[in-house]
CSV table of C-alpha atoms and ligand atoms in Angstrom, one decimal:
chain,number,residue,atom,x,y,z
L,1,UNK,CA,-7.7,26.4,-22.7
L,2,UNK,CA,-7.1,23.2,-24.7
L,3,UNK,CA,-5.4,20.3,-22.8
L,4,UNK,CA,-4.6,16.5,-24.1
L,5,UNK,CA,-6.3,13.9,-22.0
L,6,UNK,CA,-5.2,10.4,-21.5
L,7,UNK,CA,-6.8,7.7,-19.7
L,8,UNK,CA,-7.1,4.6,-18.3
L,9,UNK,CA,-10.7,3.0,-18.5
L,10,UNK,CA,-11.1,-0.2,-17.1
L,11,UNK,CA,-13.0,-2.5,-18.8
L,12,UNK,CA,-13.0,-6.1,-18.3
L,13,UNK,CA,-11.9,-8.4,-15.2
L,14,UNK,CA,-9.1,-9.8,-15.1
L,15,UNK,CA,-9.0,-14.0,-13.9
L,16,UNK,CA,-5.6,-13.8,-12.9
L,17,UNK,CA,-2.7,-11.6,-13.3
L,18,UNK,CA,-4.0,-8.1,-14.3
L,19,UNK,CA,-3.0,-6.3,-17.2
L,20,UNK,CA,-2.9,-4.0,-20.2
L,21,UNK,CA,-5.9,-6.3,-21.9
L,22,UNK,CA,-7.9,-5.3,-19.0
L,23,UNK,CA,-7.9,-1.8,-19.9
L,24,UNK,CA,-8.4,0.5,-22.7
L,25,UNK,CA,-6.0,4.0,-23.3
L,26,UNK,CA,-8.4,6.5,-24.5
L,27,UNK,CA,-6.9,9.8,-25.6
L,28,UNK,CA,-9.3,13.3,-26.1
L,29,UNK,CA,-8.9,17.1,-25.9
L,30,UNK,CA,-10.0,18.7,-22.7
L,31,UNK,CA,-11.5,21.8,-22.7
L,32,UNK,CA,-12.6,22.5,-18.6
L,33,UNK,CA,-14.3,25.4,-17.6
L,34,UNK,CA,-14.3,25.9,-13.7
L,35,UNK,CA,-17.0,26.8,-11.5
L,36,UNK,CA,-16.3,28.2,-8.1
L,37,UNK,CA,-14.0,26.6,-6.3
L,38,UNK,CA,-13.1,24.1,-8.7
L,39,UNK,CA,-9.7,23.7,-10.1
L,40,UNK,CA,-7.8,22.0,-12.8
L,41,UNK,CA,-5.2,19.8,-12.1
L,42,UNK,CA,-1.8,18.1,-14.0
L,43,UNK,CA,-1.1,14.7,-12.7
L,44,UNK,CA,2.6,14.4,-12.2
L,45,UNK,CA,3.1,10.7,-9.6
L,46,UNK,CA,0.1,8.5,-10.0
L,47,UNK,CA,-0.1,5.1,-7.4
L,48,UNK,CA,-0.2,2.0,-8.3
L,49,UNK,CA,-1.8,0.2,-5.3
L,50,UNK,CA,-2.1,-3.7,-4.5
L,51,UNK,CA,-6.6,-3.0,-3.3
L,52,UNK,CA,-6.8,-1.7,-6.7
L,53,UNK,CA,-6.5,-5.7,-7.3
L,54,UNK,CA,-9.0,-6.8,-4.8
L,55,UNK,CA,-11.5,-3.9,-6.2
L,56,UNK,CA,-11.4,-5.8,-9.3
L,57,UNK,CA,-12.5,-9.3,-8.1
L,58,UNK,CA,-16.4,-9.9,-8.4
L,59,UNK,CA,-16.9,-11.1,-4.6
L,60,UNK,CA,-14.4,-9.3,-2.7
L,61,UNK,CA,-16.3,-9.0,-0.2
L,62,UNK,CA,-14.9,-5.7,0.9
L,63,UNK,CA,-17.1,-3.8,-1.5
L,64,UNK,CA,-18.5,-2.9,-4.8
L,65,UNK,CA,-16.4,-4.2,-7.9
L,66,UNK,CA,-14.7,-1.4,-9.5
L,67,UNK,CA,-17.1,-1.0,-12.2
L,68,UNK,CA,-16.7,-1.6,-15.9
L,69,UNK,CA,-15.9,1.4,-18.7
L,70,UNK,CA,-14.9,3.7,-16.1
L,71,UNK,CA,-11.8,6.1,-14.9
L,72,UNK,CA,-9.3,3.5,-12.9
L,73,UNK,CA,-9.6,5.2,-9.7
L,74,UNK,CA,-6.2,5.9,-8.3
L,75,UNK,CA,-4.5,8.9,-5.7
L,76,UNK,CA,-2.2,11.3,-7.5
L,77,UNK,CA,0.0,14.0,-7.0
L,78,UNK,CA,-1.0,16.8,-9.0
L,79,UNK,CA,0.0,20.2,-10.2
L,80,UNK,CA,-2.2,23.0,-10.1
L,81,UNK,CA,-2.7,24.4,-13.9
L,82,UNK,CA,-6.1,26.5,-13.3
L,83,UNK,CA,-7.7,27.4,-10.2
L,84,UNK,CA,-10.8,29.1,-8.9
L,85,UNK,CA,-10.5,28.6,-5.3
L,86,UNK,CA,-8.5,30.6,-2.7
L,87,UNK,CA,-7.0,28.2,-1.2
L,88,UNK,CA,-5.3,27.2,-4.2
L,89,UNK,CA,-3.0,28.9,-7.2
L,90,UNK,CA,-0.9,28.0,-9.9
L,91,UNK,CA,1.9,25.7,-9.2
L,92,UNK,CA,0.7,24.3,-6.4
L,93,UNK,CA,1.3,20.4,-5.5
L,94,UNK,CA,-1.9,18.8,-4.4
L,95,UNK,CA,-2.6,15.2,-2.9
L,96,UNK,CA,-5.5,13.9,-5.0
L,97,UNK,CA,-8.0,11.1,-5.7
L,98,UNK,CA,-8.2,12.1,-9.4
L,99,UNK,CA,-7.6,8.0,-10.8
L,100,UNK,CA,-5.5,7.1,-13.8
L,101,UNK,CA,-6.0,10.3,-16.0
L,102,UNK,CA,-3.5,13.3,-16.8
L,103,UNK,CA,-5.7,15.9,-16.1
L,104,UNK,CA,-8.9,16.5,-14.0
L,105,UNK,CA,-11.3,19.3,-12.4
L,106,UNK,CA,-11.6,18.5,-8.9
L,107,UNK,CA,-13.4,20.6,-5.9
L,108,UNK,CA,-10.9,22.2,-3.6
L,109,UNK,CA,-12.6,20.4,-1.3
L,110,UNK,CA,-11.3,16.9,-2.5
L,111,UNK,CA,-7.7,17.8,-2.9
L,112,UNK,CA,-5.0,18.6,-0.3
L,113,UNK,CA,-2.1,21.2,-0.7
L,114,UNK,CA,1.3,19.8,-0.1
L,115,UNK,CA,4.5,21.5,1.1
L,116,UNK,CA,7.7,20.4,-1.1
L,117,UNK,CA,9.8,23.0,0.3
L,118,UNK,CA,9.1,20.1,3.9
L,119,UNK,CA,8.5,16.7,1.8
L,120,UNK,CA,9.3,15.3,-0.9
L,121,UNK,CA,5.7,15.6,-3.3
L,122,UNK,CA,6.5,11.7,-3.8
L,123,UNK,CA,5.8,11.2,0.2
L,124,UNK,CA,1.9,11.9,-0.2
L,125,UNK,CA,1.8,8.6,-2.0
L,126,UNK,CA,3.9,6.9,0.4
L,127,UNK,CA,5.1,7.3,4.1
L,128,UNK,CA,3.0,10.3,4.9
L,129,UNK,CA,0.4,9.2,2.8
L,130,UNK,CA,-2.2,6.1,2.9
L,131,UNK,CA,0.5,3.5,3.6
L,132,UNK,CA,2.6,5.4,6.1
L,133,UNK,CA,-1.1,5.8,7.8
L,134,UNK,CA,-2.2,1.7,7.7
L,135,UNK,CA,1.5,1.2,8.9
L,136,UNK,CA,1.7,3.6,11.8
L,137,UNK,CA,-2.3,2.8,13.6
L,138,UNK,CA,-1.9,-1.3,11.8
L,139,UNK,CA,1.0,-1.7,13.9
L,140,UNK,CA,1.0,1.0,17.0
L,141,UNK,CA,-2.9,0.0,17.6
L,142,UNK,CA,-3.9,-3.3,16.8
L,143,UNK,CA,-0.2,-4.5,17.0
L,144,UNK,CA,0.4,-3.1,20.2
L,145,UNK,CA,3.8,-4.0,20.6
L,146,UNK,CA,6.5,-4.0,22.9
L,147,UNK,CA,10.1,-3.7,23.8
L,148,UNK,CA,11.6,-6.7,23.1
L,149,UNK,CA,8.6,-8.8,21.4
L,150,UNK,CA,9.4,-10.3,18.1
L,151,UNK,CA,7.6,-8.9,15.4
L,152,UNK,CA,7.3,-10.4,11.6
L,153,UNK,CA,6.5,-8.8,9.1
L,154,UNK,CA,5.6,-10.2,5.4
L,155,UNK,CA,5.8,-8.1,2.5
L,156,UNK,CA,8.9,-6.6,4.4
L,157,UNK,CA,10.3,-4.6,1.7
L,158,UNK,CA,6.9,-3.0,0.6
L,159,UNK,CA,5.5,0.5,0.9
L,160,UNK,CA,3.5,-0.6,4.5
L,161,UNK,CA,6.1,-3.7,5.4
L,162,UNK,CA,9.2,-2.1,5.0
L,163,UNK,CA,7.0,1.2,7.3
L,164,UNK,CA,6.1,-1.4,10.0
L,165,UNK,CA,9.5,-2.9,10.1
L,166,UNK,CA,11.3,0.5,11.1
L,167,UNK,CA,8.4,1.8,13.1
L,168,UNK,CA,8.7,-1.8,15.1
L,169,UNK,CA,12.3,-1.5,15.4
L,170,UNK,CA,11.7,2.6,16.5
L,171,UNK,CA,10.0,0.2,19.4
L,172,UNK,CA,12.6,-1.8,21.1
L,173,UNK,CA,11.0,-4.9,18.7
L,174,UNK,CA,12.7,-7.8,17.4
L,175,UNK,CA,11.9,-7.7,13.5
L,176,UNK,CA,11.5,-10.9,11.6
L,177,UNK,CA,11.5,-9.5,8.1
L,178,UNK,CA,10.0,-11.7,5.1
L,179,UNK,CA,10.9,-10.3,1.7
L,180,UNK,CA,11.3,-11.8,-1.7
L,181,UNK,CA,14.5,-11.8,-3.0
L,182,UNK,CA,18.3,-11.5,-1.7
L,183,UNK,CA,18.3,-7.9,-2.4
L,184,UNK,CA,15.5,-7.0,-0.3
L,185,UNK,CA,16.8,-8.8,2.3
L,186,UNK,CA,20.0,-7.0,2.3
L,187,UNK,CA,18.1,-3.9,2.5
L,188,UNK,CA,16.1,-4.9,5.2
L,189,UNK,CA,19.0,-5.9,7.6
L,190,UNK,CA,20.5,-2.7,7.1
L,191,UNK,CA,18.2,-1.2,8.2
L,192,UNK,CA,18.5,-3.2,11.5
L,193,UNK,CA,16.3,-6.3,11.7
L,194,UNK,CA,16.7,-9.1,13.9
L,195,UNK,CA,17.0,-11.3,11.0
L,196,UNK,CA,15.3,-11.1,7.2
L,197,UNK,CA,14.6,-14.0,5.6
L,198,UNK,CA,13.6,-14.4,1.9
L,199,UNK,CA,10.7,-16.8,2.3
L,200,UNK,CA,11.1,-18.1,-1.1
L,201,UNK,CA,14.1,-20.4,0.5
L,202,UNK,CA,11.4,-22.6,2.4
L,203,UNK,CA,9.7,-24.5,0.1
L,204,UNK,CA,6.8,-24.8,2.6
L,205,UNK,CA,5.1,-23.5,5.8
L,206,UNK,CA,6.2,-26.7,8.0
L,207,UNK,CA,10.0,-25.4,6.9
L,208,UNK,CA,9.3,-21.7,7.5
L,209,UNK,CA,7.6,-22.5,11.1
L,210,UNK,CA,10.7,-24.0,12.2
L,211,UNK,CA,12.7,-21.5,11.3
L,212,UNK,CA,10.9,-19.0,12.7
L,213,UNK,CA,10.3,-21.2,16.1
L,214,UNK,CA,14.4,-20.9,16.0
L,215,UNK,CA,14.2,-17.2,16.6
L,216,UNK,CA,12.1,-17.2,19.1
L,217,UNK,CA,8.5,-17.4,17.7
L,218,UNK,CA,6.2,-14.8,16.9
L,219,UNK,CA,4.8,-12.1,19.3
L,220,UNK,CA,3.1,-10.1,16.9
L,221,UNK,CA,2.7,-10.7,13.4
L,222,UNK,CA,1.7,-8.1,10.8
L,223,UNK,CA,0.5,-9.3,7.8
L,224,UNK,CA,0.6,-8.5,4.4
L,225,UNK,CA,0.7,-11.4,2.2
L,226,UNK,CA,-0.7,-14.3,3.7
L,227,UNK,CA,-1.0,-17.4,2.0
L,228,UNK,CA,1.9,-20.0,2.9
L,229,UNK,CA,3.9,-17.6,5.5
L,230,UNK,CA,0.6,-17.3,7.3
L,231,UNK,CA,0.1,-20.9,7.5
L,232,UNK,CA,4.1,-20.3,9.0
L,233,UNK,CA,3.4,-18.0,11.5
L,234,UNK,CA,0.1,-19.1,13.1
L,235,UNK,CA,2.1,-22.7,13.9
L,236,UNK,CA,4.9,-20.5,15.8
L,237,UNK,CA,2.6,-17.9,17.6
L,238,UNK,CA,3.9,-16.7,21.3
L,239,UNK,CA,1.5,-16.6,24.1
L,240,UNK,CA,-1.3,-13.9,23.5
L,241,UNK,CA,0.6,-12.9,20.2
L,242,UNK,CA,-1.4,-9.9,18.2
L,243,UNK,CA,-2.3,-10.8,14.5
L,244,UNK,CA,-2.5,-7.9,12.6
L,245,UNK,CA,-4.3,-9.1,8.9
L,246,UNK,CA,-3.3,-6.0,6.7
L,247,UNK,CA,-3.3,-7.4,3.5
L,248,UNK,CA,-3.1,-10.9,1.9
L,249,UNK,CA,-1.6,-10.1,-1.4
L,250,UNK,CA,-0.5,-12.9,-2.8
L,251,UNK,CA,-4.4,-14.1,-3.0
L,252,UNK,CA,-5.0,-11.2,-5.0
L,253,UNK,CA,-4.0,-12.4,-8.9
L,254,UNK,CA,-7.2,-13.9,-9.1
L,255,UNK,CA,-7.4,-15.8,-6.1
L,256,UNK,CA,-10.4,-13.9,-4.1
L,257,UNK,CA,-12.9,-15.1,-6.5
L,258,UNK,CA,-12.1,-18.7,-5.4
L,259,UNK,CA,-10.2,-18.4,-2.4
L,260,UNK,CA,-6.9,-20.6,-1.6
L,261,UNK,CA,-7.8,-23.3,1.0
L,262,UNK,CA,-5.6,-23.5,4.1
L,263,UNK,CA,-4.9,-25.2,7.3
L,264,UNK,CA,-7.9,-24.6,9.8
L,265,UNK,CA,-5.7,-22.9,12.3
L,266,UNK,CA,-8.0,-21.6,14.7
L,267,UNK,CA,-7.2,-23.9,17.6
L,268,UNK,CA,-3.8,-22.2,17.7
L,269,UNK,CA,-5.1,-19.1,18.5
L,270,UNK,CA,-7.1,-21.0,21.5
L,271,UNK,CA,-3.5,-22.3,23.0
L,272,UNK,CA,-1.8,-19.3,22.8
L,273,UNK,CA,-4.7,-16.9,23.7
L,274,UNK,CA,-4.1,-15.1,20.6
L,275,UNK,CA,-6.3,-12.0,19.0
L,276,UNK,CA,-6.5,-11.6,15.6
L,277,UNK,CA,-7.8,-8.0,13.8
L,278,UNK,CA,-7.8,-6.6,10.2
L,279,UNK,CA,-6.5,-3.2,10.1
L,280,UNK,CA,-8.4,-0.7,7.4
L,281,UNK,CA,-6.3,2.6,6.2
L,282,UNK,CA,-10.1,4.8,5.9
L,283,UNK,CA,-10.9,3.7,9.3
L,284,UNK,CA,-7.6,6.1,10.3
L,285,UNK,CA,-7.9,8.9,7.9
L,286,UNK,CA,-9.3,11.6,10.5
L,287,UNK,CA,-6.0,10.8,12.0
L,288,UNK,CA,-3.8,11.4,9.9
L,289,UNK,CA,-2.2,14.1,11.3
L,290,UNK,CA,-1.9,12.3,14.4
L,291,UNK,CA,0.6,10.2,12.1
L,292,UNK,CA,2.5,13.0,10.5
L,293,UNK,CA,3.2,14.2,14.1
L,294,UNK,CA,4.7,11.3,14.8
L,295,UNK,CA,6.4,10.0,11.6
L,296,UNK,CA,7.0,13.8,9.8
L,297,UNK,CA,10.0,14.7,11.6
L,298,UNK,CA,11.6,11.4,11.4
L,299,UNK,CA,10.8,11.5,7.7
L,300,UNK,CA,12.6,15.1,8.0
L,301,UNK,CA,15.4,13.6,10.0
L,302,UNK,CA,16.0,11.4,7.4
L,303,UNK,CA,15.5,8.6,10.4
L,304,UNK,CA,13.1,7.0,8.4
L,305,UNK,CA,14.3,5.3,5.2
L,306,UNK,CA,11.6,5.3,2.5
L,307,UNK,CA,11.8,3.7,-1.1
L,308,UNK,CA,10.4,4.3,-3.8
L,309,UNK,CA,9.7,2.4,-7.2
L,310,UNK,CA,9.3,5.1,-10.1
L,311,UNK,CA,7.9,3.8,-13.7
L,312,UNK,CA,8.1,6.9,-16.3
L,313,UNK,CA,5.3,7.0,-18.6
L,314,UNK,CA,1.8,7.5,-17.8
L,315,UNK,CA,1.6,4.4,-20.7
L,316,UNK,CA,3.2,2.1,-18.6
L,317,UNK,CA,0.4,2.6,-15.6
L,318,UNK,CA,-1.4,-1.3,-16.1
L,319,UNK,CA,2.2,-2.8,-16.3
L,320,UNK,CA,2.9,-0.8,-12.9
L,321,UNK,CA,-0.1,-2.1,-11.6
L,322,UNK,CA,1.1,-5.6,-12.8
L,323,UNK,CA,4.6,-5.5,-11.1
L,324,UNK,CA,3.5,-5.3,-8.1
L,325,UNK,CA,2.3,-9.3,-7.8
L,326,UNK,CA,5.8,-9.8,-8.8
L,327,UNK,CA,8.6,-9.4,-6.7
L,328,UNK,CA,10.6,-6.6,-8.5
L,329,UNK,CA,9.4,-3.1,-6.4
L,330,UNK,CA,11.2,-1.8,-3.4
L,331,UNK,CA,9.2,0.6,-0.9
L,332,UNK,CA,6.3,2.8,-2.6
L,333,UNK,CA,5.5,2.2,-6.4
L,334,UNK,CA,3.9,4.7,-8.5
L,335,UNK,CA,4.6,6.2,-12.1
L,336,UNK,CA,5.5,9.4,-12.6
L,337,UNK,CA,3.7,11.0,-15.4
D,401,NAP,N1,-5.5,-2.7,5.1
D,401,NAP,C1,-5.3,-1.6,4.5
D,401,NAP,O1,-5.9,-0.6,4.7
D,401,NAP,C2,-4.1,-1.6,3.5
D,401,NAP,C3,-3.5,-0.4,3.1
D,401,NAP,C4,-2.4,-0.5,2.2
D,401,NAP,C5,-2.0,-1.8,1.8
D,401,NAP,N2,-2.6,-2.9,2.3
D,401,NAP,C6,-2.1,-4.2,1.9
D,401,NAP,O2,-0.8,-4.4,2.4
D,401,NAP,C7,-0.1,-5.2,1.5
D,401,NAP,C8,1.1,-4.4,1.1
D,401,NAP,O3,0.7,-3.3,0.3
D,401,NAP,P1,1.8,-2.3,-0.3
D,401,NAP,O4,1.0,-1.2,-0.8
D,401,NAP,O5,2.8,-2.0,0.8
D,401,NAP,O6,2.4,-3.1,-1.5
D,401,NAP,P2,3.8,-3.8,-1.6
D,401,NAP,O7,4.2,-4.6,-0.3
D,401,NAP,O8,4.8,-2.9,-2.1
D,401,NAP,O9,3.3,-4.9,-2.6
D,401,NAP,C9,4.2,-5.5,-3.6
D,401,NAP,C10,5.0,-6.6,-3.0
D,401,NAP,O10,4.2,-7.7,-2.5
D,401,NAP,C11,4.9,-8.9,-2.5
D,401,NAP,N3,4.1,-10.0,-3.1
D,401,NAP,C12,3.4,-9.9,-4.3
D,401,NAP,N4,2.9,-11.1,-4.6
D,401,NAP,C13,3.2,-12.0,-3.6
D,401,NAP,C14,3.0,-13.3,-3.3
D,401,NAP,N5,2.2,-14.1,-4.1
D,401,NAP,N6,3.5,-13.8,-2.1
D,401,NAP,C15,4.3,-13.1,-1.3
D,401,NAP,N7,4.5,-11.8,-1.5
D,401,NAP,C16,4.0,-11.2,-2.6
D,401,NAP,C17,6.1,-8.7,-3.4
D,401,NAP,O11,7.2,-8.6,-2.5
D,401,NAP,P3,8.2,-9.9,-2.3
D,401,NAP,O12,9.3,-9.7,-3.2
D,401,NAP,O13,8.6,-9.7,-0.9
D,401,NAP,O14,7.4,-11.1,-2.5
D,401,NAP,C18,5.8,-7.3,-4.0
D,401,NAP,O15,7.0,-6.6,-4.3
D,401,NAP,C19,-1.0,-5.6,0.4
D,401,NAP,O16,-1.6,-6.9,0.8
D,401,NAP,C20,-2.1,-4.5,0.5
D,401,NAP,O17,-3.3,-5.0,0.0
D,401,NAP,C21,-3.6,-2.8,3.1
């Protein structure tokens, strides 16, 4: 059988903001013939992910560059068109690793079958799905928090952030939510947080620390973003506060190459007896369904609310990619094919 292929080959690095330039849409006809226990998939929700952006910086540090004039790599949701594996038959949704491309063969051993009579197919991306998983261990491990501490979060309104936030609250935790724009602050303080505050009102971290001193100070802080609200945060730091480094996206457009320089806070974390971890999603993924225990039936509950940001068009995936060092997603964003 004959299939149309499109894909996304990256090929050049991108200095700052990444973008269509920085990839090439190549189109073919696919003909695949399966060996045993192979099986041909349909993409139907790729992610868009904010590492994609740190796999393309030349000293990340965190490992090999994304290499030139390849497939973008990327987790899908697929369909099942052909299969040759038992486990496995037509129509099936899978959870994938299958990058930027609308059809792939993939070992059945690479893929995993998902239930969309239980969960939405869109929550493999999302809350049960890499960033529910760096939420749920990020916070509930490293975090450790407890009733009553006051927890901020930046990137609040993300896929992780706005995961962390209600997994906090879930705790008996004070959430300090920092989000973007008035909208997702609104969003966030329906959902119950202490207070959400769009850091883009303080026009620096001296203005944001006092703030944020105001309401109490920070017992643990789970970060996403870094940059100026960390420089905030570590000023304002509780005794023995947990600092939970999760991401730092907004040195990602370019910055990781020649990173930002900041104030050298490390004496603060002396004063207040402080501990400061990063958090890795792959260090938790033979726990995932320790996760799913916990989080699936909230999800089913509908306890848990999840958003997500849906681009149509598997033409639009770079511009996806693109959005999210913006401020205009809510929740999980991925394009659905
Ligand atoms: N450690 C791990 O294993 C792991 C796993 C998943 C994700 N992460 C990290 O966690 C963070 C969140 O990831 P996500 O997937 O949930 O994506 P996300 O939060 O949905 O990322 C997009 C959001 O980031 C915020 N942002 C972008 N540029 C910014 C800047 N310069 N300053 C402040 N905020 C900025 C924007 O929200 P605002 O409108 O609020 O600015 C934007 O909507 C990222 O840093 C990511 O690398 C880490």
């Amino acid at each position: 059988m004959n299939y149309p292929l499109q894909q996304w080959i990256y090929i050049k690095r991108p200095q700052g903001r990444v973008g269509k330039q920085h990839y090439k849409l190549v189109e073919s006809e696919f003909s695949p013939v399966l060996s045993a226990n192979e099986v041909l998939v349909e993409a139907k929700y790729i992610s868009v992910d904010p590492y994609m952006r740190i796999q393309q910086a030349e000293k990340n540090n965190w490992e090999q560059p994304h290499p030139l004039n390849t497939l973008q790599g990327a987790a899908t949701v697929s369909e099942v068109l052909e299969s040759n594996h038992s486990d496995f038959v037509v129509g099936d949704y899978v959870l994938g690793y299958t990058g930027w491309q609308t059809h792939a063969k993939v070992h059945g051993s690479d893929i995993e079958k998902l239930d969309p009579k239980k969960h939405d197919i869109t929550t493999a991306l999302g809350v049960l799905g890499m960033p529910g998983r760096t939420a749920w261990f990020g916070l509930m491990e490293v975090g450790k928090p407890r009733a009553g501490d006051i927890v901020v979060v930046s990137g609040a309104a993300g896929a992780v952030g706005s995961l962390v936030t209600q997994f906090a609250i879930r705790n008996g935790c004070k959430v300090i939510a920092l989000a973007g724009s008035k909208e997702k602050c609104e969003w966030l303080t329906s959902l119950g947080v202490y207070q959400a505050l769009n850091y883009k009102d303080y026009s620096d971290a001296a203005s944001l620390a006092i703030q944020l001193e105001k309401l109490g100070g920070v017992d643990v802080y789970f970060d996403n973003v870094g940059g100026m609200i960390t420089d905030a945060v570590l000023s304002v730091l509780n005794l023995r506060a947990r600092v939970v480094i999760c991401g730092q996206i907004s040195q990602y457009d370019g910055g990781l190459d020649s990173p930002e320089l900041a104030p050298r806070f490390l004496h603060q974390m002396l004063y207040k007896r402080a501990s400061i971890q990063g958090v890795l999603a792959r260090d938790y993924t033979h726990r995932m369904d320790e996760m799913i225990k916990h989080v699936g039936p909230w999800v089913e509950a509908g306890e848990i609310e999840f958003k997500t940001s849906i681009v149509q068009g598997f033409e639009q995936l770079p511009d996806a990619l693109a959005s999210l060092f913006g401020s205009n997603n809510m929740g999980k964003a991925m394009v659905k094919i």
